[in-house]
Amino acid sequence: MTVNRPTLRSALALAALIACGTAASAKTLVYCAEGSPENFTPALNTTGTSFDAARPVYDRLTQFARGTTKVEPGLAESWTVSPDSKVFTFKLRKGVKFHSGVNGFTPTRDFNADDVLWSFDRQWKPDHPYAKVSGGKYDYFADMGLKDDLVSVEKLDPYTVRLTLKQPNVTMLANLAMDFAAIHSAEYADYLAKGNRKEQFDQIPVGTGPFQFVAYQKDAVIRYKANPGYWGEKAKVDSLVYAITTDATARYSKLKAGECHISAFPRPADLPEMQKDPTLKVISLPGLNVAYWAFNTQKPPLDKKDVRLALTLAIDKAAILKDVYMGAGTAAKNLIPPTMAAFDDAIKDYAHDPAKAKALLAKAGVKTPLAIDLWYMPVQRPYNPNAKRMAEMMQADLAKIGVQAKLVTYEWGEYRKRLQQGEHMTGMLGWNGDNGDPDNFFFLHGCDAARPGGQNLSKWCNKAFDAKLTRARTLTDTKARTKLYKEMQVIEHDEVPDFKIAHSVVYEVLRKDVVGYKQSPFNSHQFNGVELK
């Protein structure tokens, strides 16, 4: 991003203060973040790192109660849903203020329906004045089917909005609590457009959230200040700082030194020592997540099921769980984790069988050595604590069946974009659930998401699977939905679009003086309501 000089000076000064122990201040909460955001507009992103950076600034129509999967009112104080789950009518809160003084902007009005329409129209309508700003890719909106399913978003009066769909969707209220549905200021957008500064909209954010953006220095620090007039649960500190620290060992050192109060993604090897430290608290939750290795079914010979199955049988999953997860993960056989009610435990995981893998390659007419690429993430993620080590282990296993895997990685943002475009033959990624509904996992294998740029990294489009995915969204009967999801898990298992690796336990580490922090089942980080003793 381009940062103006006062903003840059502020960020540099803040970075220096952190190094001198600013975290000791009772009014400044410091979070050791694992990476830099791509920008500050959630609709443009799909990574937790970028969502985390934007989350203090924005609100959504609905929201999840902090630390739970329960949907509660957000910027909409109430709503009604039609009996067929096609029409959603929202009564908006009155008196909600946008942040002022950011990037020279001072709002002249409160939040209202115009801001809701602006925020959804940008993602939906190609002629929207901001549709193509910052690349104009709205992957969540498209991959979840909203691009095609949305009929209208209407302003019935300044504080009433009606959203209408082509087909029923019982997941919609939970979907609208997700980060991509953040509500922006239409007035701020107009202010920047008049000054020919549209590109600043996604880099210097304005919202209604519990914290206001102050400054950002890439790969170093993000600074926020409390929004004292926030309509909801208020910040209990004056300032919030994200100290961007990509190395897990360095994050641990900062925690011990008091330079950070909260840190995510500790190394599994460090957990025993952390748990013995009287100045720290280690908290954990079973992860609503999955780590997987995607096979690009559009690239031969991975278009053949026998080849995909051969690669699956070649990998020693038990060794990965022992060496990489160190007890902080369980073997994955389905896309959804076993904590979800729709999980089909009757499915049998594929066993490690190199001899059968060789036979399947021969059956498929594949001559060895077969050269493939194996992409691995450059960063630590909650579902994968060490992707490079995992890739090296997989590379060794594949060599035993005559498959030569070239290891490939890129900078995190570039890595994700190239994967979504389908440049890889095989690639590692994973998923953290966003809303607690099975649909939020299964859409990753939907046909909408198999497009270039979509989040279906296998580019696998199975019509039977997709029909069940669409049908399940229309059903209010939980048993009927569960039946469809179990049938979908059988299809996934039989067709092998990817190798499912693990569901991890998610750990976070806090200093003892942190009070009120609640770990999220979605692995998001929220800091209003958090204070320091």
Phi, psi and omega in degrees: 000161173263122183248131179291161190297318178299320179296316180296317179299320179298316181295317180295318178297320180295318179301320179295320180295321179300316181300334180268004175100033179302331184300343179291342180295137181289349184251358181241119178261127182245124178252124176279100180273150187274350182191175180267144177286155174286326177189190183242027174243105186302329182299337182272353192239165174226003184256145179298329179300313180288321177300316181302320183291329181271338189301323179297339189270330193244162168237169176231171180299315173244166179209165175266132175304134188306125179083009182224176173258009183284128177276131180223169180299143174240242176291340169267120182281343176198168179203162171231148181236133179295155182304331180267007179057036175252334185239125182238122182245125186245129170266119187273153176291144175258152176082011179277129185259144168275155178299143181241159177080003178273124178058029179080007184266132173234115183293146178256354180215165176281168171304139175206190186298331180301326181289325177294311180299317180301315186294323179276323180297326179302320182280337191258318190258120183294342179266007177297141185299340178250008186303321185256004178291139180061032176096335174064033177255119183241074193293319178300310182304316182285314186293334179273004175088000185292331180303323181262330186277339183286129176266314182197153167234111190243145173265108180277327170200177186303340181231028175222129180233137176242127179248126184239135181247158176288326182223158182301148175211101183283353179267000193297318181298322176290322178299321182287350174273356181279162188299324183299339183267019178302143182261128183254169178270113176296327180293321177296319178300317179295321179301315180288323180297320179295332178266010181056044183231036184305325184296342180281345184302318185271355182251333179235089195277149174232127178216200178245009191289180185289344177231151178252135177296138178242307187200155178216126170244116185307135178065012181230298190202146169236136180238138176229159171234156183295145174262098186294338181264018183300139185286335185253214179294118190278159171293142179250012173234160180281324185223150175235132181234131169261109175270105187284116187221100190286334184270127183296324179294321178293323177297319179297318179298320179293322176300311182297327182276355182080015179274346173226151176259329184222140177218139175259168171057053174292155174291133178307326181294337182272347188300316180302318179293319179299319183292339178271347185282119183291347179269356186238157171237128176255123180241158183206158174217147169300130187288132169275068191207173173206141170255137182215164176240109187274138174257121180285100187289354177273354184244114177300148001271014183286356173286349179263129182299322182298327179289317178298320179292323178299316179296323178297314182290339182287336189270132177273090184295322181298321179294322178296315180299321181287315188276324185264313184273337176051046178088356182259030179200158176237151181298136178260133174239344177234164180292321179272150180284160183292350177285348180270140185297333183277000181300131180261098183284349180287341179292135180266127178291150177289136180274153174291115186212082182299324181296315178293326178299316178298318181295323180292322177298317178296317179300324181280359180078021181269124178271138178255151005286139176259127180264127174227170169255155178225103182276138177228149185290142179276359185231160174279135178234159181300331180270351181211102185285342182202083185293325180296313178299319178299316181297321179295320178294319179294320178302317179294319178296318182294324179300330182290344177248013177086021178251121180262110184259121176271123181280134185225139171209165179217172170306146193307310180296318179294320179302309182298316182297318180293321176300313183295332176283346177087026181287337185279161162270312175223146182205143177273141167201199178189185185212133169255128180301144182257335188216005176081003181255141179303329178306328183289346171263313188291338178297340178295342176248012179283159181291327176303321184275357180275357179293160172302127184094349181278168186272001172278093188285344175278347183052036183261121180236105179252118188296323179293316178299314184294323179296320178291323177300313180294318181296319183298329180292342184266352189261132174268345179282111183300320180296319180293320177296316181300320178301315179295318181295324177291323176295323179293324179294326176294316179299313178303313182299316184289327185269344174051057177289343178203168175257113182275125191263298189201156164250123186264158164275133183261122180251145169225155184233133182235152167285154186298336184276002178276129182233137173091002179281135180239124179290136183267138174295343180265006183059030172265164183235124186229132192239356170290143185088354181263137179223171180245136178294000000 
